[in-house]
PDB file of C-alpha atoms in Angstrom:
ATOM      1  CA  UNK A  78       7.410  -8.378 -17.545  1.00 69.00           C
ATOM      2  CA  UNK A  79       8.632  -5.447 -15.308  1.00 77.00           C
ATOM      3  CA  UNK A  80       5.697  -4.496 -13.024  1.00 91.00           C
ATOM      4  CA  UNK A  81       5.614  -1.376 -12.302  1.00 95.00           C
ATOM      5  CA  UNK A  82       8.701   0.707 -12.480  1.00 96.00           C
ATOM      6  CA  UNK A  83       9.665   3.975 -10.644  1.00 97.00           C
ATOM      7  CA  UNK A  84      12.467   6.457 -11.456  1.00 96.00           C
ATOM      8  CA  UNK A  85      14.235   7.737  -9.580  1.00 96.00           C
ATOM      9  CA  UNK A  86      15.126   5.011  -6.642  1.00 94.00           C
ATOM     10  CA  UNK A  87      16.588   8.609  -4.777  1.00 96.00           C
ATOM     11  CA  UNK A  88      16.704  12.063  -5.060  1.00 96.00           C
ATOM     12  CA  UNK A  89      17.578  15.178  -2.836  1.00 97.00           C
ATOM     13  CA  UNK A  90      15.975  18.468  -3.427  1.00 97.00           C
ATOM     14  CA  UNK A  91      16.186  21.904  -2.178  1.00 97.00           C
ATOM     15  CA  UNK A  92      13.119  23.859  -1.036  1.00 98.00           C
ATOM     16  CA  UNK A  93      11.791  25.006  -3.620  1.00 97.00           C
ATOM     17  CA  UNK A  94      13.016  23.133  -6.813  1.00 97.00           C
ATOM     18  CA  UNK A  95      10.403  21.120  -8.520  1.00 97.00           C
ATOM     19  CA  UNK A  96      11.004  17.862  -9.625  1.00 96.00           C
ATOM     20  CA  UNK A  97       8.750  14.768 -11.782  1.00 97.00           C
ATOM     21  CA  UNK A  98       8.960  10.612 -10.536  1.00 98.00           C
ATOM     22  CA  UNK A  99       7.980   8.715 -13.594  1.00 97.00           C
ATOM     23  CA  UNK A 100       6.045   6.031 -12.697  1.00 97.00           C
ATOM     24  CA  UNK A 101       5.152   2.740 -15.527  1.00 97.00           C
ATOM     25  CA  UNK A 102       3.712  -0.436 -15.903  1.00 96.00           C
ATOM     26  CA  UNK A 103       3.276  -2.835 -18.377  1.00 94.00           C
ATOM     27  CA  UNK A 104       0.816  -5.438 -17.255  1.00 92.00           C
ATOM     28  CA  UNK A 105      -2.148  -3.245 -19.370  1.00 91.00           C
ATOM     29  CA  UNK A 106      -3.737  -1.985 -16.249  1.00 92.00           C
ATOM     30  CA  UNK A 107      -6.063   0.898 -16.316  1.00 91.00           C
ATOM     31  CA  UNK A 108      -5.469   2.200 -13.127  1.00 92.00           C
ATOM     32  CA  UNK A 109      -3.302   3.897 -11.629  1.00 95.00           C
ATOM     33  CA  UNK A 110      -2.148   5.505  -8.281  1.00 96.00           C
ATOM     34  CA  UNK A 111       0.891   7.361  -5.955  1.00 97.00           C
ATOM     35  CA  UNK A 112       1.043   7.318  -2.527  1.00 96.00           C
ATOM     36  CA  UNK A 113       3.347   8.402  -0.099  1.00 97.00           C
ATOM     37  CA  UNK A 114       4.699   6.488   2.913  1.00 93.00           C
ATOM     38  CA  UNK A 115       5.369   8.258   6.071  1.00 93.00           C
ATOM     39  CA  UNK A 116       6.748   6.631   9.422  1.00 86.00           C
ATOM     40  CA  UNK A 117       3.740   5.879  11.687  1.00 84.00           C
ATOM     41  CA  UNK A 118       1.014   6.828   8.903  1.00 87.00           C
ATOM     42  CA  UNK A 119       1.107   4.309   6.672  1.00 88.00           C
ATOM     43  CA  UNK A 120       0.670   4.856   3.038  1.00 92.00           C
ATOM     44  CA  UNK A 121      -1.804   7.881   2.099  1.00 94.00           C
ATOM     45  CA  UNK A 122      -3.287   8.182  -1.008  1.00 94.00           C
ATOM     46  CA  UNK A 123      -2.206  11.516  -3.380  1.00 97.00           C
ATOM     47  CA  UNK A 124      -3.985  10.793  -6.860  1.00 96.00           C
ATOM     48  CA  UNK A 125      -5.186   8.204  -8.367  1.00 94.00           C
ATOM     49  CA  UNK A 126      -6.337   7.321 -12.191  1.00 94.00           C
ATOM     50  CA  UNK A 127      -9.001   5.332 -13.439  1.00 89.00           C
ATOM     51  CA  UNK A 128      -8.344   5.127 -16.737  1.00 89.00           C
ATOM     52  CA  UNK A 129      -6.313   7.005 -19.200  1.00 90.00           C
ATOM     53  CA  UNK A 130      -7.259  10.656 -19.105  1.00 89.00           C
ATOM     54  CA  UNK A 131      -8.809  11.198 -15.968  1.00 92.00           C
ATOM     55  CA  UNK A 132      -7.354  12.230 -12.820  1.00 95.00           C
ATOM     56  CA  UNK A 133      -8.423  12.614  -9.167  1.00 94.00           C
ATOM     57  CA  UNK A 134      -7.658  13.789  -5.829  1.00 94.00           C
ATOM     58  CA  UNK A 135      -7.057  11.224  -2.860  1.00 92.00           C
ATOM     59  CA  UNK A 136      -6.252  12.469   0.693  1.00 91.00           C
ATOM     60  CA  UNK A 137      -3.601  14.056   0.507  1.00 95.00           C
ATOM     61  CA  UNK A 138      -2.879  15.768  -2.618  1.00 97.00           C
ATOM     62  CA  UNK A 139      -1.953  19.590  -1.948  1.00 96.00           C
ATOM     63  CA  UNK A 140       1.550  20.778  -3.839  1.00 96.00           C
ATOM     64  CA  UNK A 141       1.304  17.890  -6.117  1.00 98.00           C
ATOM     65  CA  UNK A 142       0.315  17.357  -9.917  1.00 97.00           C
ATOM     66  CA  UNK A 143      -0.093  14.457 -11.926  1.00 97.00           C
ATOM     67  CA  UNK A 144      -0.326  13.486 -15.862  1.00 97.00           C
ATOM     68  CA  UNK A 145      -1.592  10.267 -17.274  1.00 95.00           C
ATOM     69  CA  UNK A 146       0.734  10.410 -19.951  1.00 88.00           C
ATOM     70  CA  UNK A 147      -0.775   7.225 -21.445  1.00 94.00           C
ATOM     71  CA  UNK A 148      -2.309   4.040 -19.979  1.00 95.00           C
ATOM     72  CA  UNK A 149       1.482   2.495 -18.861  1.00 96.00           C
ATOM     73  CA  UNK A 150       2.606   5.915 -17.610  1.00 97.00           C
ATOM     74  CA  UNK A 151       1.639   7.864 -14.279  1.00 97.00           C
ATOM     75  CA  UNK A 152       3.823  10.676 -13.446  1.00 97.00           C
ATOM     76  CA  UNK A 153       3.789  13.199 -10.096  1.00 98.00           C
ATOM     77  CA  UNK A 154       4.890  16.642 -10.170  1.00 98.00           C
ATOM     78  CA  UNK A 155       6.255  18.559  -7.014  1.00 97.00           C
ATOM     79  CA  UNK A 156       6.155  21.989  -8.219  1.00 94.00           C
ATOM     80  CA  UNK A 157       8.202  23.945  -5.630  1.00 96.00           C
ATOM     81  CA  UNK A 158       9.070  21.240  -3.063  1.00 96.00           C
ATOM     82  CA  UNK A 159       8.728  21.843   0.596  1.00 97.00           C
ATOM     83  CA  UNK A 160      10.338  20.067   3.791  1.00 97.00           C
ATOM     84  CA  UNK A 161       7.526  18.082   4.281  1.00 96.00           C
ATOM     85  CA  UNK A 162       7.351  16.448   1.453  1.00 97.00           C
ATOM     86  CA  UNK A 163      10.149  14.019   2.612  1.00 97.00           C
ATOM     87  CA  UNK A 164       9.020  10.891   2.146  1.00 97.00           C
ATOM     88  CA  UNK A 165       8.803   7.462   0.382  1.00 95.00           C
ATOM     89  CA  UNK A 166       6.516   7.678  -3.082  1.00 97.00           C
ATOM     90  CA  UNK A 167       4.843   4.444  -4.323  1.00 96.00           C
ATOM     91  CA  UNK A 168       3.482   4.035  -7.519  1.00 97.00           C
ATOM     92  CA  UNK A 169       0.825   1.206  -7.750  1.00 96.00           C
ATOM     93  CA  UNK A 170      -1.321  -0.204 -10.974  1.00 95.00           C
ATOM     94  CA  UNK A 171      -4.351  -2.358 -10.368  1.00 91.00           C
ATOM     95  CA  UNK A 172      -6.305  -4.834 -12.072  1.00 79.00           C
ATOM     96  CA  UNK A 173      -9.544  -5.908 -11.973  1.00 76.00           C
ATOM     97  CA  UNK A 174     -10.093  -9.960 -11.334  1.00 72.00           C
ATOM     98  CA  UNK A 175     -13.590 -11.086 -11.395  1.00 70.00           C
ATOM     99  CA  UNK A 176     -15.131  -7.433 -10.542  1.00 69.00           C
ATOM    100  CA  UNK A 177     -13.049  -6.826  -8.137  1.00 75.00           C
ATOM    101  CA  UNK A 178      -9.565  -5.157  -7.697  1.00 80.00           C
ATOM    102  CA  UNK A 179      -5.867  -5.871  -6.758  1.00 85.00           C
ATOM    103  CA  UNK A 180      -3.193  -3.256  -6.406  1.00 90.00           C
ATOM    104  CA  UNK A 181       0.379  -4.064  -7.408  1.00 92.00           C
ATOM    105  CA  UNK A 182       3.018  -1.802  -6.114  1.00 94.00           C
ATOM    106  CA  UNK A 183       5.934  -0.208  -7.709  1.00 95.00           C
ATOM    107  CA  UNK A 184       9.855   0.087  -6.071  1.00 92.00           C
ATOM    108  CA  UNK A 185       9.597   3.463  -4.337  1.00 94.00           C
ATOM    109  CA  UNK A 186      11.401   6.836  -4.940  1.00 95.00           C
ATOM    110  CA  UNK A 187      12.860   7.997  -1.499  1.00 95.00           C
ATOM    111  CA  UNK A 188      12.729  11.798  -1.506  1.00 97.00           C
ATOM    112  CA  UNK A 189      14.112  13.855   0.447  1.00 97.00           C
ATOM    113  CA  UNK A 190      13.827  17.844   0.841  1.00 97.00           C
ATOM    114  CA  UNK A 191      16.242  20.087   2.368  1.00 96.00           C
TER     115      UNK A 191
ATOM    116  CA  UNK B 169     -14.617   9.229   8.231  1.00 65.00           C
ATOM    117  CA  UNK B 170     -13.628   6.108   7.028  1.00 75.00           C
ATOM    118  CA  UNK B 171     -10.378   4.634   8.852  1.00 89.00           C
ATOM    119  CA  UNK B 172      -8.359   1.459   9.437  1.00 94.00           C
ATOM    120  CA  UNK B 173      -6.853   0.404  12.706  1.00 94.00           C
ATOM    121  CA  UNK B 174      -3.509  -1.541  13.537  1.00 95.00           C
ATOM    122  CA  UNK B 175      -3.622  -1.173  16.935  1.00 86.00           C
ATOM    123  CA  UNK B 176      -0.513  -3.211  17.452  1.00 87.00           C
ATOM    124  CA  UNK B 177       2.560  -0.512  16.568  1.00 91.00           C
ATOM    125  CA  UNK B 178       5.365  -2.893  17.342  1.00 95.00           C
ATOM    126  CA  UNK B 179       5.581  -6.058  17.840  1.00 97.00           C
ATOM    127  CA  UNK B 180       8.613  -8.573  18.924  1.00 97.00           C
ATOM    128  CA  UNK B 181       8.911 -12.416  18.710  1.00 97.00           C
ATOM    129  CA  UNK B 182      10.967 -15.164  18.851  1.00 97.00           C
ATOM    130  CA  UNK B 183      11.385 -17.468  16.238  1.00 97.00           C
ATOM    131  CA  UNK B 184       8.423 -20.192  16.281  1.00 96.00           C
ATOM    132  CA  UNK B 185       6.276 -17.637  18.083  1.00 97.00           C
ATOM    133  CA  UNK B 186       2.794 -17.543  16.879  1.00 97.00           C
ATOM    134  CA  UNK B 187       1.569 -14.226  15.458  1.00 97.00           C
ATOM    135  CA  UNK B 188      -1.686 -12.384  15.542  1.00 97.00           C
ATOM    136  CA  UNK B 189      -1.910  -8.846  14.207  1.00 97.00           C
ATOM    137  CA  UNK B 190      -5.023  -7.146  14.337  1.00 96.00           C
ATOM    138  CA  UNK B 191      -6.971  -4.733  11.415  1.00 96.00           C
ATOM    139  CA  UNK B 192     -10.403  -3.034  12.481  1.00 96.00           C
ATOM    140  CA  UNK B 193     -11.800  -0.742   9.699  1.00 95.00           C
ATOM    141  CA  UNK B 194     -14.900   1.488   9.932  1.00 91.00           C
ATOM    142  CA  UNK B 195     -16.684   1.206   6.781  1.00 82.00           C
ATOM    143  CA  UNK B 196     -19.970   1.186   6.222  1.00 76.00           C
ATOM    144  CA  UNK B 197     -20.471  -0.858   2.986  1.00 80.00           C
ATOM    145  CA  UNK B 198     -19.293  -3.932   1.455  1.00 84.00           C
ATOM    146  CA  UNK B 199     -15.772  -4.362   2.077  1.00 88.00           C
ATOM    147  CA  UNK B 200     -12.696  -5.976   0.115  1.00 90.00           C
ATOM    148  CA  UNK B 201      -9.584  -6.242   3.213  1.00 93.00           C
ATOM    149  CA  UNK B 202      -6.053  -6.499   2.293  1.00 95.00           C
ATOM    150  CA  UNK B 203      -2.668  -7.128   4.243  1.00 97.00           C
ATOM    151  CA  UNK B 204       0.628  -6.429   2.495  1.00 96.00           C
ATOM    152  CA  UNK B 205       3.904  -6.683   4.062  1.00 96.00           C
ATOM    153  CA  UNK B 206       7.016  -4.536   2.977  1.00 93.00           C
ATOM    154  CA  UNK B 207      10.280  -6.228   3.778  1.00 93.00           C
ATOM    155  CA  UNK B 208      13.377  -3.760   4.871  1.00 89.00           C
ATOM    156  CA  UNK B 209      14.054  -1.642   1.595  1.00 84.00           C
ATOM    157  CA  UNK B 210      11.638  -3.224  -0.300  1.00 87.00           C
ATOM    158  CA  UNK B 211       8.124  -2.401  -2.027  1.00 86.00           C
ATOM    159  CA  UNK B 212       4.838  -3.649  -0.569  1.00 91.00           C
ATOM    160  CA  UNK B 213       4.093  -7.371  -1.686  1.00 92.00           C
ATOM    161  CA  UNK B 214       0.492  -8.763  -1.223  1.00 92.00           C
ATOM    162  CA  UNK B 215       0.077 -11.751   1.333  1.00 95.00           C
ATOM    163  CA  UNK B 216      -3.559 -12.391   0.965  1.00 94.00           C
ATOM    164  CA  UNK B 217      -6.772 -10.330   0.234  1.00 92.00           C
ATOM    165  CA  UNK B 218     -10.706 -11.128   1.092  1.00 93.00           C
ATOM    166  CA  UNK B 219     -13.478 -10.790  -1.423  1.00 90.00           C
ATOM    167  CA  UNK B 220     -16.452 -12.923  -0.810  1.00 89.00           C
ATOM    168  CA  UNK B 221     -16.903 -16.130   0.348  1.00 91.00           C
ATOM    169  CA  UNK B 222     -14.803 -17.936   2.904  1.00 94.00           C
ATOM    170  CA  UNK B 223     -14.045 -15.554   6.050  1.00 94.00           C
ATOM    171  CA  UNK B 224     -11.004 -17.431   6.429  1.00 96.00           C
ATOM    172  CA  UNK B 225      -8.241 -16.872   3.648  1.00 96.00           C
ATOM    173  CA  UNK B 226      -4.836 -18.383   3.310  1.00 95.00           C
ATOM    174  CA  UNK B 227      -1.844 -16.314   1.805  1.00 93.00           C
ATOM    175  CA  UNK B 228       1.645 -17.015   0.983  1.00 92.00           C
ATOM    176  CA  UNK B 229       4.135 -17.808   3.667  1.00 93.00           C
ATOM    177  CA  UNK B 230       2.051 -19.425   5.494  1.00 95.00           C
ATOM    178  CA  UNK B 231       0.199 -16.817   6.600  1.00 97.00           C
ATOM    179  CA  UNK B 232      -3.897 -16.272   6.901  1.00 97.00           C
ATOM    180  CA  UNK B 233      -6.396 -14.140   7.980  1.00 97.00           C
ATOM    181  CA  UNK B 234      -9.930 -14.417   9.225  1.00 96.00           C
ATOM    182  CA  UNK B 235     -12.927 -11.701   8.676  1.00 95.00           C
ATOM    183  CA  UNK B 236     -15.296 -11.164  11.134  1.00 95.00           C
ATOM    184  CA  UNK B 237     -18.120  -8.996  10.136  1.00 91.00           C
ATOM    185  CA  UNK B 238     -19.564  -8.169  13.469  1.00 92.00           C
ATOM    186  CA  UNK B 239     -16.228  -7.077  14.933  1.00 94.00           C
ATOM    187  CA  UNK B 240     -15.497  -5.425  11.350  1.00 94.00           C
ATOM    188  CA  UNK B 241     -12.032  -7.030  12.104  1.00 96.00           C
ATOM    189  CA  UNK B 242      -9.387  -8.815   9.701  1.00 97.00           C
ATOM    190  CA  UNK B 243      -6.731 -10.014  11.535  1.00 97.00           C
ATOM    191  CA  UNK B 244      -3.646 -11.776  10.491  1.00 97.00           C
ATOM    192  CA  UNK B 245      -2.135 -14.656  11.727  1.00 97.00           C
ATOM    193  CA  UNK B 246       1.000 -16.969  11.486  1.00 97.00           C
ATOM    194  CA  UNK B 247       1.334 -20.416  13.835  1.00 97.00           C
ATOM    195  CA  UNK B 248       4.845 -20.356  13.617  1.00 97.00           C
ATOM    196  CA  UNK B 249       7.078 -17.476  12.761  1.00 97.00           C
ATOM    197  CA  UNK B 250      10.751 -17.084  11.119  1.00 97.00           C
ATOM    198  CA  UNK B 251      13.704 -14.568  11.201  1.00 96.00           C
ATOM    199  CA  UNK B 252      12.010 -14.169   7.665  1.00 96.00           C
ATOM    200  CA  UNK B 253       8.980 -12.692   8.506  1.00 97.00           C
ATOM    201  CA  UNK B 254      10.587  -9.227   9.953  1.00 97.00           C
ATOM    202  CA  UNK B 255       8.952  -7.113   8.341  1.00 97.00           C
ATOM    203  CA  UNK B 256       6.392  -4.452   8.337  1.00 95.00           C
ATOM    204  CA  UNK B 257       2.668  -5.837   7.937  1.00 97.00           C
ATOM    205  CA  UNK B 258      -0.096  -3.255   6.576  1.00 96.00           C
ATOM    206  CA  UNK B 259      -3.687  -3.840   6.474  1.00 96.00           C
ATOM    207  CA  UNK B 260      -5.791  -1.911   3.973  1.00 95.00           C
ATOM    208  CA  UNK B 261      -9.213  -1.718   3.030  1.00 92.00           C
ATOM    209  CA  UNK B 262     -11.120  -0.480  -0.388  1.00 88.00           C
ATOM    210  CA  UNK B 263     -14.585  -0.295  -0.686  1.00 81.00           C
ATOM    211  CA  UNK B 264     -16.687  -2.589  -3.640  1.00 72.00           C
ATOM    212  CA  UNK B 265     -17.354   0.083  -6.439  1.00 66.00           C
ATOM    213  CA  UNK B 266     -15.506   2.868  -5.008  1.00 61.00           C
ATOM    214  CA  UNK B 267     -12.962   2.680  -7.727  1.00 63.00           C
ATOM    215  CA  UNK B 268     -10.639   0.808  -5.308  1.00 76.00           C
ATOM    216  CA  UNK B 269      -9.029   3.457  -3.484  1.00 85.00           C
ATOM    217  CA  UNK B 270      -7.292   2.012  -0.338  1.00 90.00           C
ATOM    218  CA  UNK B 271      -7.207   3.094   2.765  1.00 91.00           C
ATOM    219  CA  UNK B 272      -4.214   1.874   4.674  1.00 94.00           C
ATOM    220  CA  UNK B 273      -4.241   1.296   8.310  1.00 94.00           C
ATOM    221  CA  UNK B 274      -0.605   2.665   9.978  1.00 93.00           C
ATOM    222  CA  UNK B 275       1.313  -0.330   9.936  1.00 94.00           C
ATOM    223  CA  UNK B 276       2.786  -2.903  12.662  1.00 95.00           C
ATOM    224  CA  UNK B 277       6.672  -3.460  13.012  1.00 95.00           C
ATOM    225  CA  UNK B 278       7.694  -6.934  13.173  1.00 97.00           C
ATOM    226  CA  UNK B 279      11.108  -8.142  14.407  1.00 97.00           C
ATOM    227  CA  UNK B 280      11.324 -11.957  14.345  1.00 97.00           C
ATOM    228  CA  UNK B 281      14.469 -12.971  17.266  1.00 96.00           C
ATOM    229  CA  UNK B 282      16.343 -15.655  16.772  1.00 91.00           C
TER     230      UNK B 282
END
């Protein structure tokens, strides 16, 4: 039993490439969520997923795209990336224990854009 | 807007030290409170979370937090911390049926001297 799982661990790109982190789990959750980590700001919520085949906004979710592949996969798209994008990206699954919910957190993908 | 406050940014001890780090959220519903800690280069781990019931709520570690309703406050405590516990400690907050989204407060640095 892995978790959740996050490829890459690193990655460097130039302004303006795109790029896709694959995100998984395989605890059979049905929800689903990235986030980004900044220094000072905590973790921020880009998009989250309810349940296979819908998506939605969080807080911060311009220059990003996302595809519920299928209920273990989650991945985020940066289309043209941009300086300020650097950051840390956290995948997260929850599940729900007696009507209520717990988030379990993925290894991170540490991006950086030049 | 709905927010989450760690008002301590930084925090240093020595080893035995007691610890108090304090989470105030604005929220206006029911609330389910959080506090994960994310060890140098790792992912976010949950130490405890509040549902219902007992205001007071013991994690792993050794650590435990008490809600206070009036103060809208969930603040963490240790008696006695280790080198261990360096870390960094963030609060977060979702909302009872609003599709647990969290809202994470901005973090507080611990360093834990020997």
């Amino acid at each position: 039993n892995a978790g959740v799982t996050q490829t890459p661990k690193f990655q460097v790109l130039k302004t303006g490439q795109s790029m896709t982190l694959q995100c998984a789990q395989d605890m059979n959750h049905n929800s689903m969520y990235w986030y980004r980590q900044d220094p000072g700001m905590g973790l921020r919520l880009i998009y989250y997923s309810a349940s296979e085949g819908t998506t939605d906004k969080g807080e911060v979710p311009n220059g990003y795209n996302v595809s519920r592949l299928n209920k273990r996969e989650f991945s985020l798209r940066l289309e043209s990336a941009a300086p300020s994008q650097t950051s840390v990206y956290f995948c997260a699954s929850s599940a729900r224990l007696a009507g209520r919910y717990e988030q379990y957190f993925g290894p991170g993908t540490r991006l950086t854009v030049t | 807007a709905q927010s989450v406050s760690q008002h301590n940014h930084h925090v240093i001890l020595s080893e035995a030290a007691s610890l108090e780090l304090g989470c105030n959220y604005s929220y206006g519903g029911t609330v389910n409170l959080f506090w994960y800690v994310q060890y140098p280069g790792q992912h976010l781990q949950l130490l405890l979370k509040y549902f219902s019931g007992d205001p007071l709520v013991k994690g792993i570690k050794g650590f435990e937090a008490e809600f206070i309703k009036s103060k809208f406050s969930f603040n963490l405590r240790k008696p006695s911390v280790q080198w261990s516990d360096t870390a960094e400690y963030f609060c977060a907050v979702s909302l009872t049926g609003g599709g647990n989204k969290l809202t994470f407060g901005t973090g507080t640095q611990l360093k834990v001297e020997l």
